[in-house]
Tab-separated table of C-alpha atoms in Angstrom:
chain	number	residue	atom	x	y	z
F	30	MET	CA	-25.673	-5.512	2.492
F	31	THR	CA	-21.923	-5.997	2.163
F	32	THR	CA	-20.729	-8.304	-0.622
F	33	VAL	CA	-17.208	-9.538	-1.356
F	34	GLU	CA	-16.305	-10.786	-4.838
F	35	CYS	CA	-13.051	-12.017	-6.360
F	36	ILE	CA	-12.425	-9.953	-9.503
F	37	LEU	CA	-8.877	-10.982	-10.453
F	38	PRO	CA	-6.983	-14.276	-10.161
F	39	ARG	CA	-4.253	-15.302	-7.759
F	40	THR	CA	-1.093	-13.282	-7.229
F	41	ILE	CA	1.954	-14.284	-5.214
F	42	LEU	CA	2.066	-11.075	-3.201
F	43	GLY	CA	-0.535	-8.591	-4.423
F	44	GLU	CA	-0.028	-5.149	-2.864
F	45	GLY	CA	-0.094	-1.382	-3.217
F	46	PRO	CA	-3.504	-0.736	-4.845
F	47	HIS	CA	-3.939	2.759	-6.294
F	48	TRP	CA	-7.185	4.016	-7.851
F	49	ASP	CA	-6.757	6.409	-10.771
F	50	HIS	CA	-10.073	8.261	-10.738
F	51	THR	CA	-9.516	9.984	-14.102
F	52	GLU	CA	-8.841	6.697	-15.870
F	53	GLN	CA	-11.322	4.737	-13.727
F	54	ALA	CA	-8.597	2.131	-13.383
F	55	LEU	CA	-7.038	0.152	-10.551
F	56	TYR	CA	-3.270	-0.217	-10.383
F	57	PHE	CA	-1.489	-2.643	-8.049
F	58	VAL	CA	1.666	-4.753	-7.886
F	59	ASP	CA	2.686	-8.344	-7.369
F	60	ILE	CA	5.833	-7.821	-5.320
F	61	LYS	CA	7.317	-11.304	-5.658
F	62	ALA	CA	6.558	-11.522	-9.388
F	63	SER	CA	8.005	-8.006	-10.020
F	64	GLU	CA	4.825	-7.038	-11.857
F	65	VAL	CA	2.629	-3.956	-12.179
F	66	HIS	CA	-1.044	-4.657	-12.918
F	67	ARG	CA	-3.695	-2.357	-14.422
F	68	TYR	CA	-7.384	-3.289	-14.255
F	69	THR	CA	-10.334	-1.434	-15.772
F	70	PRO	CA	-13.576	-2.515	-14.075
F	71	ALA	CA	-15.793	-1.176	-16.893
F	72	THR	CA	-14.203	-3.541	-19.419
F	73	LYS	CA	-12.865	-6.132	-16.948
F	74	LYS	CA	-9.563	-5.900	-18.806
F	75	GLU	CA	-6.290	-6.499	-16.980
F	76	THR	CA	-2.831	-5.757	-18.351
F	77	VAL	CA	0.470	-6.669	-16.701
F	78	VAL	CA	3.963	-5.275	-17.116
F	79	LYS	CA	7.079	-7.108	-15.930
F	80	ILE	CA	9.842	-5.099	-14.242
F	81	GLU	CA	13.423	-6.341	-14.279
F	82	GLY	CA	15.853	-5.906	-11.407
F	83	GLY	CA	14.013	-6.803	-8.231
F	84	PRO	CA	10.732	-6.842	-6.321
F	85	VAL	CA	8.287	-4.024	-7.109
F	86	SER	CA	6.180	-2.785	-4.190
F	87	ILE	CA	4.381	0.401	-5.315
F	88	VAL	CA	2.924	1.990	-8.441
F	89	ILE	CA	1.681	5.602	-8.354
F	90	PRO	CA	1.081	7.884	-11.361
F	91	VAL	CA	3.246	10.985	-11.734
F	92	GLN	CA	1.020	14.053	-11.755
F	93	GLY	CA	0.613	15.718	-15.136
F	94	GLN	CA	2.905	13.261	-16.957
F	95	LYS	CA	1.127	10.766	-19.188
F	96	ASN	CA	2.285	7.148	-18.928
F	97	LYS	CA	4.728	7.976	-16.100
F	98	TYR	CA	4.595	6.084	-12.798
F	99	VAL	CA	6.673	6.014	-9.652
F	100	ILE	CA	7.614	2.450	-8.787
F	101	THR	CA	10.100	0.819	-6.430
F	102	ILE	CA	12.631	-1.832	-7.416
F	103	GLY	CA	14.313	-3.369	-4.389
F	104	ARG	CA	15.814	-0.348	-2.565
F	105	ASP	CA	15.468	1.926	-5.592
F	106	ILE	CA	12.775	4.496	-6.333
F	107	ALA	CA	12.236	4.765	-10.070
F	108	ILE	CA	10.074	6.375	-12.737
F	109	MET	CA	8.553	3.910	-15.193
F	110	THR	CA	7.260	4.883	-18.612
F	111	TRP	CA	4.498	2.465	-19.650
F	112	ASP	CA	1.634	2.699	-22.107
F	113	GLY	CA	-0.618	0.541	-19.943
F	114	VAL	CA	-0.714	-2.217	-22.566
F	115	SER	CA	2.784	-3.506	-23.308
F	116	SER	CA	4.287	-6.396	-21.356
F	117	SER	CA	7.467	-4.424	-20.630
F	118	PRO	CA	8.039	-0.723	-19.906
F	119	SER	CA	9.514	1.549	-22.546
F	120	HIS	CA	11.827	3.161	-19.981
F	121	VAL	CA	12.771	2.891	-16.308
F	122	GLU	CA	14.791	5.666	-14.652
F	123	ARG	CA	16.127	5.106	-11.154
F	124	VAL	CA	15.997	8.415	-9.255
F	125	ALA	CA	16.961	7.494	-5.668
F	126	THR	CA	18.223	4.635	-3.506
F	127	VAL	CA	17.592	4.107	0.209
F	128	ASP	CA	19.362	2.113	2.951
F	129	GLU	CA	22.746	2.349	1.206
F	130	VAL	CA	24.738	1.322	4.262
F	131	ASP	CA	26.315	-1.899	5.482
F	132	GLY	CA	23.838	-4.120	7.270
F	133	LYS	CA	20.854	-2.752	5.344
F	134	ARG	CA	21.599	-3.766	1.776
F	135	GLU	CA	19.289	-6.786	2.051
F	136	ASN	CA	16.379	-4.513	2.965
F	137	ARG	CA	13.790	-3.617	0.344
F	138	LEU	CA	11.180	-0.937	-0.041
F	139	ASN	CA	7.655	-1.977	0.824
F	140	ASP	CA	4.467	0.092	0.988
F	141	GLY	CA	4.339	3.716	-0.140
F	142	LYS	CA	1.917	6.514	-0.914
F	143	ALA	CA	1.825	10.168	-1.974
F	144	ASP	CA	0.842	12.672	0.727
F	145	PRO	CA	-1.734	15.447	0.048
F	146	THR	CA	0.975	17.664	-1.521
F	147	GLY	CA	2.208	14.901	-3.852
F	148	ARG	CA	5.328	14.091	-1.834
F	149	LEU	CA	6.181	10.382	-1.917
F	150	TRP	CA	6.465	8.440	1.352
F	151	ALA	CA	7.808	4.887	1.355
F	152	GLY	CA	9.433	2.613	3.887
F	153	THR	CA	11.667	-0.429	4.035
F	154	LEU	CA	11.567	-3.776	5.779
F	155	GLY	CA	14.453	-5.822	7.081
F	156	ALA	CA	15.890	-8.869	5.327
F	157	GLU	CA	13.234	-11.570	4.962
F	158	HIS	CA	13.951	-14.870	6.693
F	159	GLY	CA	10.495	-16.453	6.475
F	160	PRO	CA	6.773	-15.662	6.754
F	161	VAL	CA	6.443	-12.423	8.742
F	162	ASP	CA	10.085	-12.860	9.847
F	163	PHE	CA	12.333	-9.890	9.114
F	164	THR	CA	15.583	-8.601	10.561
F	165	PRO	CA	14.061	-6.519	13.361
F	166	HIS	CA	14.271	-2.723	13.602
F	167	ASN	CA	16.418	-2.512	10.446
F	168	GLY	CA	14.106	-0.488	8.201
F	169	SER	CA	13.079	3.155	7.963
F	170	LEU	CA	10.348	5.430	6.627
F	171	PHE	CA	11.490	7.919	3.988
F	172	SER	CA	10.057	10.714	1.900
F	173	LEU	CA	11.092	11.829	-1.574
F	174	SER	CA	10.732	15.531	-2.333
F	175	LYS	CA	10.094	17.185	-5.695
F	176	ASP	CA	13.835	17.766	-6.105
F	177	ARG	CA	14.315	14.003	-5.603
F	178	LYS	CA	15.973	14.365	-2.227
F	179	VAL	CA	15.420	11.469	0.198
F	180	THR	CA	14.728	12.231	3.874
F	181	SER	CA	14.566	9.654	6.675
F	182	HIS	CA	11.758	10.250	9.187
F	183	VAL	CA	11.338	7.065	11.241
F	184	THR	CA	14.071	4.525	11.993
F	185	GLY	CA	14.064	1.187	13.803
F	186	VAL	CA	11.228	-0.094	11.617
F	187	THR	CA	10.785	-3.838	11.112
F	188	CYS	CA	8.148	-3.939	8.342
F	189	SER	CA	7.080	-0.547	6.997
F	190	ASN	CA	3.519	-0.668	5.707
F	191	GLY	CA	0.293	1.333	5.414
F	192	LEU	CA	0.031	5.124	5.223
F	193	ALA	CA	-2.922	7.530	5.347
F	194	TRP	CA	-3.580	11.176	6.173
F	195	SER	CA	-6.407	12.703	8.197
F	196	LEU	CA	-9.069	14.818	6.518
F	197	ASP	CA	-7.429	18.064	7.679
F	198	ASN	CA	-3.956	16.748	6.698
F	199	LYS	CA	-2.685	17.387	10.232
F	200	ILE	CA	-2.189	13.730	11.159
F	201	MET	CA	-0.285	11.000	9.340
F	202	TYR	CA	-1.276	7.422	10.142
F	203	TYR	CA	1.412	4.775	9.766
F	204	ILE	CA	1.875	1.038	10.232
F	205	ASP	CA	4.982	-0.913	11.176
F	206	SER	CA	3.281	-4.307	10.974
F	207	LEU	CA	5.156	-6.117	13.724
F	208	THR	CA	4.104	-3.539	16.332
F	209	LEU	CA	0.490	-4.705	15.838
F	210	LYS	CA	-0.577	-1.058	15.903
F	211	VAL	CA	-1.745	1.769	13.696
F	212	GLU	CA	0.222	4.803	14.834
F	213	ALA	CA	-0.321	8.539	14.426
F	214	PHE	CA	2.074	11.441	13.898
F	215	ASP	CA	1.451	15.173	13.923
F	216	PHE	CA	1.974	16.110	10.285
F	217	ASN	CA	3.183	19.313	8.665
F	218	ALA	CA	2.287	19.014	4.982
F	219	GLU	CA	4.234	22.082	3.885
F	220	LYS	CA	7.486	20.996	5.526
F	221	GLY	CA	6.946	17.262	5.152
F	222	GLN	CA	7.472	16.636	8.852
F	223	ALA	CA	6.006	13.882	11.029
F	224	ILE	CA	6.501	14.144	14.816
F	225	ASN	CA	4.950	13.055	18.132
F	226	ARG	CA	4.466	9.339	17.473
F	227	ARG	CA	1.624	7.636	19.344
F	228	THR	CA	-0.828	4.723	19.112
F	229	ALA	CA	-4.080	5.296	17.209
F	230	PHE	CA	-5.378	1.702	17.161
F	231	ASP	CA	-4.031	-1.368	18.964
F	232	PHE	CA	-4.663	-4.806	17.430
F	233	LYS	CA	-3.928	-6.663	20.682
F	234	ALA	CA	-6.115	-4.447	22.866
F	235	ASN	CA	-9.025	-4.915	20.453
F	236	GLY	CA	-8.525	-8.654	19.942
F	237	VAL	CA	-7.940	-8.297	16.190
F	238	LYS	CA	-6.449	-11.296	14.402
F	239	GLY	CA	-3.507	-10.857	12.034
F	240	PHE	CA	-0.946	-8.152	11.331
F	241	PRO	CA	-1.877	-4.630	10.196
F	242	ASP	CA	-0.823	-4.160	6.577
F	243	GLY	CA	-2.018	-1.594	4.017
F	244	MET	CA	-4.770	0.916	4.783
F	245	THR	CA	-6.867	3.768	3.441
F	246	ILE	CA	-9.051	6.493	4.927
F	247	ASP	CA	-12.716	7.264	4.173
F	248	THR	CA	-14.597	10.550	4.001
F	249	GLN	CA	-15.634	10.202	7.654
F	250	GLY	CA	-12.007	10.040	8.791
F	251	ASN	CA	-12.142	6.333	9.627
F	252	LEU	CA	-9.457	3.879	8.543
F	253	TRP	CA	-9.857	0.620	6.641
F	254	VAL	CA	-6.996	-1.742	7.454
F	255	ALA	CA	-5.984	-5.007	5.773
F	256	CYS	CA	-5.157	-7.836	8.182
F	257	PHE	CA	-2.345	-10.090	6.937
F	258	ASP	CA	-2.814	-13.624	8.317
F	259	GLY	CA	-6.182	-12.395	9.569
F	260	SER	CA	-8.526	-13.096	6.608
F	261	GLN	CA	-10.239	-9.753	7.098
F	262	VAL	CA	-10.427	-6.012	6.603
F	263	ILE	CA	-11.266	-3.904	9.624
F	264	ASN	CA	-12.772	-0.430	9.899
F	265	VAL	CA	-11.512	1.614	12.842
F	266	ASP	CA	-11.874	5.106	14.263
F	267	PRO	CA	-8.287	6.310	14.835
F	268	ARG	CA	-9.500	9.224	16.979
F	269	THR	CA	-11.066	6.952	19.602
F	270	GLY	CA	-9.099	3.747	18.996
F	271	LYS	CA	-12.352	1.798	18.532
F	272	LEU	CA	-13.083	-1.086	16.179
F	273	LEU	CA	-16.158	-0.218	14.077
F	274	LYS	CA	-16.575	-3.075	11.610
F	275	THR	CA	-14.995	-6.336	10.436
F	276	ILE	CA	-15.358	-7.776	6.922
F	277	SER	CA	-14.224	-11.361	6.302
F	278	ILE	CA	-12.154	-11.983	3.163
F	279	PRO	CA	-11.796	-15.492	1.649
F	280	SER	CA	-8.012	-15.164	1.588
F	281	PRO	CA	-5.843	-15.518	4.692
F	282	LYS	CA	-3.169	-12.987	3.723
F	283	VAL	CA	-5.012	-9.711	3.084
F	284	THR	CA	-2.486	-7.043	2.122
F	285	SER	CA	-4.053	-3.680	1.270
F	286	VAL	CA	-7.187	-1.694	0.431
F	287	VAL	CA	-8.275	1.336	-1.605
F	288	PHE	CA	-11.606	2.931	-2.479
F	289	GLY	CA	-12.508	3.165	-6.149
F	290	GLY	CA	-15.360	3.135	-8.626
F	291	LYS	CA	-17.254	6.061	-10.137
F	292	ASN	CA	-18.614	7.075	-6.725
F	293	LEU	CA	-15.495	5.992	-4.786
F	294	ASP	CA	-17.676	3.646	-2.747
F	295	GLU	CA	-16.186	0.325	-3.880
F	296	LEU	CA	-13.413	-1.079	-1.694
F	297	TYR	CA	-10.714	-2.902	-3.660
F	298	VAL	CA	-8.649	-5.395	-1.682
F	299	THR	CA	-5.370	-7.104	-2.591
F	300	SER	CA	-4.130	-10.340	-1.047
F	301	ALA	CA	-1.282	-12.854	-1.237
F	302	SER	CA	-0.717	-16.583	-1.654
F	303	VAL	CA	2.946	-16.427	-0.638
F	304	ASP	CA	4.212	-19.108	1.784
F	305	LEU	CA	1.041	-21.212	1.506
F	306	ASN	CA	1.657	-24.915	0.824
F	307	LYS	CA	-0.246	-27.026	-1.723
F	308	GLU	CA	-2.821	-28.153	0.807
F	309	GLU	CA	-3.458	-24.599	2.017
F	310	LEU	CA	-3.752	-23.304	-1.541
F	311	ALA	CA	-6.223	-26.053	-2.413
F	312	ALA	CA	-8.278	-25.271	0.686
F	313	THR	CA	-8.363	-21.527	-0.085
F	314	PRO	CA	-8.745	-21.118	-3.870
F	315	SER	CA	-9.225	-17.355	-3.476
F	316	ALA	CA	-5.873	-16.874	-1.732
F	317	GLY	CA	-3.945	-14.164	-3.568
F	318	CYS	CA	-6.980	-12.879	-5.436
F	319	THR	CA	-7.982	-9.233	-5.764
F	320	PHE	CA	-11.445	-8.486	-4.384
F	321	ARG	CA	-14.111	-5.824	-4.632
F	322	ILE	CA	-16.328	-5.084	-1.643
F	323	LEU	CA	-19.675	-3.390	-2.204
F	324	GLY	CA	-22.024	-2.013	0.412
F	325	THR	CA	-19.516	-0.845	3.028
F	326	GLY	CA	-21.529	2.341	3.576
F	327	ALA	CA	-18.322	4.357	3.162
F	328	LYS	CA	-16.614	6.394	0.459
F	329	GLY	CA	-12.984	7.294	-0.142
F	330	PHE	CA	-10.966	9.829	-2.080
F	331	PRO	CA	-9.343	9.854	-5.535
F	332	GLY	CA	-5.796	8.527	-5.442
F	333	GLN	CA	-3.109	11.160	-4.916
F	334	SER	CA	-0.433	11.164	-7.617
F	335	VAL	CA	3.237	11.974	-7.064
F	336	VAL	CA	4.582	15.409	-7.949
F	337	LEU	CA	8.105	15.238	-9.419
């Protein structure tokens, strides 16, 4: 039996969940509040750190470096030093900036993830004009190598979002939300190359409500995709393009998902309350909450840290 429970209170724009299997802790961000959150299920303790300088969209530990995390601040990629307890970081070092050209300075970084080699991938979205309204085709998908060099891989992106890699690491799955598709690329992990773009799952063709947002992959090679403005998480087979399962979430703006827990069989789900009016917030008290889903019948993988 599948159960959905709210485990953490409302955020404005909860996003980017990362499960640290060694710590048995969930990290995620509130983009609009410029916050990084850390939650330990065993103790039910949550700590929050405020980041100055702009919206924060990802938090990923740096491999082998205690209290070091890769975060984004606006268009900047940075390394944050944080003890996991304090309300402000002890140090933030900006290491790269993307979209440094006229016409793209109002962009910001959005979703990101480390690939199987520890290389960071993160993309931008166009200037925000309203709910799911961005300057079209103005963003890109980038990678950051160990020597801190930024490479652009996909251009013409409107809202860069979820990332995942196939079990054999030969396919990268990617979401540009406004296309209403999960797409696939042939992936070369050693070279950090993604080519041969194609559709893996089509929201319209399958009658799925909402926009594809963040996603994760399970040990069977199936994807779990958050549906923004869809009040649900869907489970799809990207090899066949088939919808396998739908799980309703009591929050309209579901943003991302990650497997966690001791057995990596608990699905943690972030959501948002952004752009909801007073009446909508009153009608959906769980909007913006972070959820835990039990009984999906699936398991995931430990979160991949960034190698820098």
